[in-house]
PDB file of C-alpha atoms in Angstrom:
ATOM      1  CA  MET A 268     160.731-228.476  40.202  1.00 65.00           C
ATOM      2  CA  SER A 269     157.667-229.563  38.258  1.00 68.00           C
ATOM      3  CA  ASP A 270     157.028-233.106  37.089  1.00 86.00           C
ATOM      4  CA  TYR A 271     155.497-231.619  33.982  1.00 94.00           C
ATOM      5  CA  ARG A 272     157.202-230.819  30.712  1.00 96.00           C
ATOM      6  CA  ILE A 273     155.907-228.383  28.112  1.00 96.00           C
ATOM      7  CA  ASP A 274     153.653-230.061  25.556  1.00 94.00           C
ATOM      8  CA  GLU A 275     150.157-229.706  24.049  1.00 91.00           C
ATOM      9  CA  GLY A 276     147.507-228.988  26.678  1.00 91.00           C
ATOM     10  CA  MET A 277     149.981-227.590  29.214  1.00 95.00           C
ATOM     11  CA  GLU A 278     149.667-224.145  30.732  1.00 96.00           C
ATOM     12  CA  VAL A 279     153.025-222.399  30.646  1.00 96.00           C
ATOM     13  CA  THR A 280     154.128-219.357  32.626  1.00 96.00           C
ATOM     14  CA  LEU A 281     157.341-217.747  31.482  1.00 97.00           C
ATOM     15  CA  HIS A 282     159.335-214.592  31.108  1.00 97.00           C
ATOM     16  CA  PHE A 283     160.424-213.863  27.572  1.00 97.00           C
ATOM     17  CA  THR A 284     162.508-211.366  25.664  1.00 97.00           C
ATOM     18  CA  LEU A 285     162.214-210.941  21.919  1.00 96.00           C
ATOM     19  CA  LYS A 286     165.154-209.356  20.093  1.00 97.00           C
ATOM     20  CA  LEU A 287     165.989-208.311  16.543  1.00 96.00           C
ATOM     21  CA  GLU A 288     169.128-209.442  14.714  1.00 95.00           C
ATOM     22  CA  ASP A 289     171.072-206.449  16.098  1.00 96.00           C
ATOM     23  CA  GLY A 290     170.064-207.163  19.703  1.00 96.00           C
ATOM     24  CA  THR A 291     167.325-204.504  19.898  1.00 96.00           C
ATOM     25  CA  VAL A 292     164.642-205.637  22.348  1.00 97.00           C
ATOM     26  CA  VAL A 293     161.223-205.689  20.665  1.00 94.00           C
ATOM     27  CA  ASP A 294     159.236-207.007  23.620  1.00 94.00           C
ATOM     28  CA  THR A 295     159.974-208.394  27.063  1.00 96.00           C
ATOM     29  CA  THR A 296     158.140-209.396  30.228  1.00 96.00           C
ATOM     30  CA  LYS A 297     161.256-209.161  32.428  1.00 94.00           C
ATOM     31  CA  ASP A 298     160.083-206.041  34.263  1.00 93.00           C
ATOM     32  CA  LYS A 299     156.386-206.930  34.045  1.00 96.00           C
ATOM     33  CA  THR A 300     154.041-209.797  34.828  1.00 96.00           C
ATOM     34  CA  PRO A 301     155.183-213.074  33.280  1.00 97.00           C
ATOM     35  CA  ALA A 302     153.239-214.374  30.285  1.00 94.00           C
ATOM     36  CA  THR A 303     150.896-217.336  30.763  1.00 95.00           C
ATOM     37  CA  PHE A 304     149.435-219.235  27.838  1.00 94.00           C
ATOM     38  CA  GLN A 305     148.231-222.682  26.893  1.00 94.00           C
ATOM     39  CA  MET A 306     150.331-224.621  24.378  1.00 92.00           C
ATOM     40  CA  GLY A 307     148.508-224.713  21.065  1.00 88.00           C
ATOM     41  CA  ASP A 308     145.981-221.962  21.905  1.00 87.00           C
ATOM     42  CA  GLY A 309     147.253-219.719  19.116  1.00 83.00           C
ATOM     43  CA  ASN A 310     148.669-217.019  21.405  1.00 82.00           C
ATOM     44  CA  LEU A 311     152.185-217.842  20.260  1.00 84.00           C
ATOM     45  CA  PRO A 312     153.098-218.588  16.647  1.00 83.00           C
ATOM     46  CA  PRO A 313     153.987-222.314  16.284  1.00 84.00           C
ATOM     47  CA  GLY A 314     157.624-221.375  15.621  1.00 91.00           C
ATOM     48  CA  PHE A 315     157.812-219.942  19.140  1.00 94.00           C
ATOM     49  CA  GLU A 316     155.999-222.872  20.775  1.00 94.00           C
ATOM     50  CA  HIS A 317     157.960-225.652  19.089  1.00 94.00           C
ATOM     51  CA  PRO A 318     161.372-225.029  20.751  1.00 96.00           C
ATOM     52  CA  LEU A 319     159.720-224.887  24.186  1.00 97.00           C
ATOM     53  CA  LYS A 320     158.476-228.494  24.006  1.00 96.00           C
ATOM     54  CA  GLY A 321     160.052-230.697  26.635  1.00 96.00           C
ATOM     55  CA  MET A 322     161.257-227.806  28.819  1.00 97.00           C
ATOM     56  CA  THR A 323     160.215-227.582  32.457  1.00 96.00           C
ATOM     57  CA  ASP A 324     160.165-224.881  35.127  1.00 94.00           C
ATOM     58  CA  GLY A 325     163.497-223.424  36.127  1.00 96.00           C
ATOM     59  CA  GLU A 326     164.948-223.894  32.626  1.00 97.00           C
ATOM     60  CA  ASN A 327     166.167-221.106  30.376  1.00 98.00           C
ATOM     61  CA  GLY A 328     166.586-221.129  26.624  1.00 97.00           C
ATOM     62  CA  THR A 329     167.598-218.910  23.733  1.00 98.00           C
ATOM     63  CA  PHE A 330     166.196-219.727  20.312  1.00 97.00           C
ATOM     64  CA  GLU A 331     166.675-218.167  16.906  1.00 97.00           C
ATOM     65  CA  ILE A 332     163.364-218.049  15.059  1.00 96.00           C
ATOM     66  CA  ALA A 333     163.492-217.723  11.268  1.00 95.00           C
ATOM     67  CA  PRO A 334     160.941-215.391   9.607  1.00 94.00           C
ATOM     68  CA  GLU A 335     158.864-218.258   8.194  1.00 93.00           C
ATOM     69  CA  HIS A 336     158.383-219.594  11.749  1.00 93.00           C
ATOM     70  CA  ALA A 337     157.840-216.155  13.286  1.00 92.00           C
ATOM     71  CA  PHE A 338     155.785-213.508  11.456  1.00 91.00           C
ATOM     72  CA  GLY A 339     156.339-214.619   7.868  1.00 92.00           C
ATOM     73  CA  GLN A 340     158.389-213.208   5.053  1.00 94.00           C
ATOM     74  CA  HIS A 341     157.805-209.657   3.901  1.00 93.00           C
ATOM     75  CA  ASN A 342     155.196-209.946   1.135  1.00 95.00           C
ATOM     76  CA  PRO A 343     155.128-207.222  -1.546  1.00 95.00           C
ATOM     77  CA  GLN A 344     151.461-208.086  -2.199  1.00 95.00           C
ATOM     78  CA  ASN A 345     150.658-206.789   1.286  1.00 95.00           C
ATOM     79  CA  ILE A 346     151.604-203.266   0.200  1.00 96.00           C
ATOM     80  CA  GLN A 347     148.551-201.371  -1.051  1.00 94.00           C
ATOM     81  CA  ARG A 348     148.144-198.046  -2.824  1.00 95.00           C
ATOM     82  CA  MET A 349     145.028-196.156  -1.756  1.00 93.00           C
ATOM     83  CA  LYS A 350     143.473-192.942  -2.962  1.00 92.00           C
ATOM     84  CA  ARG A 351     144.284-190.124  -0.616  1.00 89.00           C
ATOM     85  CA  ASP A 352     140.607-189.185  -0.239  1.00 87.00           C
ATOM     86  CA  VAL A 353     140.019-192.527   1.561  1.00 83.00           C
ATOM     87  CA  PHE A 354     141.629-190.819   4.559  1.00 84.00           C
ATOM     88  CA  ASP A 355     138.861-188.173   4.805  1.00 76.00           C
ATOM     89  CA  ASP A 356     140.006-185.460   7.191  1.00 73.00           C
ATOM     90  CA  GLU A 357     142.913-187.452   8.600  1.00 76.00           C
ATOM     91  CA  GLU A 358     146.329-186.295   7.475  1.00 81.00           C
ATOM     92  CA  PRO A 359     148.320-189.510   6.974  1.00 85.00           C
ATOM     93  CA  GLU A 360     151.950-189.401   8.057  1.00 92.00           C
ATOM     94  CA  VAL A 361     154.736-191.803   7.096  1.00 94.00           C
ATOM     95  CA  GLY A 362     155.315-194.310   9.897  1.00 92.00           C
ATOM     96  CA  THR A 363     151.829-193.981  11.378  1.00 91.00           C
ATOM     97  CA  VAL A 364     150.020-197.240  12.125  1.00 90.00           C
ATOM     98  CA  MET A 365     146.370-197.016  11.144  1.00 89.00           C
ATOM     99  CA  SER A 366     143.531-199.494  11.355  1.00 88.00           C
ATOM    100  CA  PHE A 367     141.695-200.527   8.205  1.00 87.00           C
ATOM    101  CA  ALA A 368     138.801-202.915   7.633  1.00 84.00           C
ATOM    102  CA  ASP A 369     139.547-206.000   5.541  1.00 80.00           C
ATOM    103  CA  ALA A 370     137.033-207.698   3.216  1.00 82.00           C
ATOM    104  CA  ASN A 371     135.390-209.445   6.206  1.00 87.00           C
ATOM    105  CA  GLY A 372     135.143-206.218   8.184  1.00 87.00           C
ATOM    106  CA  ASP A 373     137.915-207.311  10.565  1.00 86.00           C
ATOM    107  CA  GLU A 374     140.441-204.719  11.688  1.00 88.00           C
ATOM    108  CA  LEU A 375     143.781-204.844   9.950  1.00 86.00           C
ATOM    109  CA  PRO A 376     146.700-202.644  11.032  1.00 89.00           C
ATOM    110  CA  GLY A 377     148.712-200.988   8.286  1.00 93.00           C
ATOM    111  CA  VAL A 378     151.734-198.700   8.341  1.00 93.00           C
ATOM    112  CA  ILE A 379     151.794-195.620   6.119  1.00 94.00           C
ATOM    113  CA  SER A 380     155.004-196.116   4.153  1.00 95.00           C
ATOM    114  CA  GLU A 381     154.779-193.436   1.468  1.00 95.00           C
ATOM    115  CA  ILE A 382     152.623-190.432   0.641  1.00 93.00           C
ATOM    116  CA  GLU A 383     152.243-189.189  -2.925  1.00 92.00           C
ATOM    117  CA  GLU A 384     150.123-186.352  -4.270  1.00 89.00           C
ATOM    118  CA  ASN A 385     146.880-188.328  -4.666  1.00 91.00           C
ATOM    119  CA  MET A 386     147.892-191.734  -3.326  1.00 94.00           C
ATOM    120  CA  VAL A 387     148.957-193.203   0.011  1.00 95.00           C
ATOM    121  CA  VAL A 388     151.028-196.386   0.185  1.00 96.00           C
ATOM    122  CA  VAL A 389     150.110-198.657   3.113  1.00 95.00           C
ATOM    123  CA  ASP A 390     152.166-201.678   4.211  1.00 96.00           C
ATOM    124  CA  PHE A 391     150.015-204.430   5.768  1.00 95.00           C
ATOM    125  CA  ASN A 392     152.951-206.746   6.511  1.00 94.00           C
ATOM    126  CA  HIS A 393     153.513-207.527  10.191  1.00 90.00           C
ATOM    127  CA  PRO A 394     156.177-205.064  11.438  1.00 87.00           C
ATOM    128  CA  LEU A 395     158.426-208.056  12.232  1.00 92.00           C
ATOM    129  CA  ALA A 396     157.848-209.840   8.898  1.00 93.00           C
ATOM    130  CA  GLY A 397     161.090-210.905   7.272  1.00 95.00           C
ATOM    131  CA  ARG A 398     163.040-210.633  10.534  1.00 95.00           C
ATOM    132  CA  THR A 399     164.989-213.399  12.228  1.00 96.00           C
ATOM    133  CA  LEU A 400     164.198-213.068  15.930  1.00 97.00           C
ATOM    134  CA  THR A 401     165.949-214.215  19.082  1.00 97.00           C
ATOM    135  CA  PHE A 402     163.490-215.624  21.610  1.00 97.00           C
ATOM    136  CA  GLU A 403     164.881-215.877  25.150  1.00 98.00           C
ATOM    137  CA  VAL A 404     162.761-217.665  27.722  1.00 98.00           C
ATOM    138  CA  GLU A 405     162.839-218.405  31.421  1.00 98.00           C
ATOM    139  CA  ILE A 406     160.261-221.079  32.258  1.00 97.00           C
ATOM    140  CA  LEU A 407     158.560-220.293  35.569  1.00 97.00           C
ATOM    141  CA  GLY A 408     155.783-222.878  35.670  1.00 96.00           C
ATOM    142  CA  VAL A 409     154.308-225.808  33.735  1.00 96.00           C
ATOM    143  CA  LYS A 410     151.012-227.452  34.676  1.00 95.00           C
ATOM    144  CA  PRO A 411     148.089-229.147  32.950  1.00 94.00           C
ATOM    145  CA  ALA A 412     145.722-226.510  31.579  1.00 89.00           C
ATOM    146  CA  THR A 413     142.349-226.396  33.271  1.00 83.00           C
ATOM    147  CA  THR A 414     139.380-226.329  30.939  1.00 69.00           C
ATOM    148  CA  HIS A 415     136.326-224.427  32.027  1.00 62.00           C
TER     149      HIS A 415
END
């Protein structure tokens, strides 16, 4: 048992499972390598970090994370209509995730949600936006993060 509890500046190793409202597993580390991150490093949205504070190794927890603390609400302004000829030779298909460049030239994933004769509708919302998620954790290790 560690003397350390999860807080800012701690390195945390844990197994997690992320589920949708209906129990569908979205992501899990159970059958893989556990996840290791530093509290506050931006790897986890704050809504996922906050309930972990004060936990220590050997503890388990199940937390319900509301959309505004997870991946945000679904925003209609994140749905864009684009001319079909933007897609060059690619044949867009509904449900396909494609990468687009934003104004800064950064990559932005979008999901093709509708195809019309001359237009393609692309949804840039996070696929889990608007969803309440269940975050199950098993804390494996807590230690002060080492800075290089």
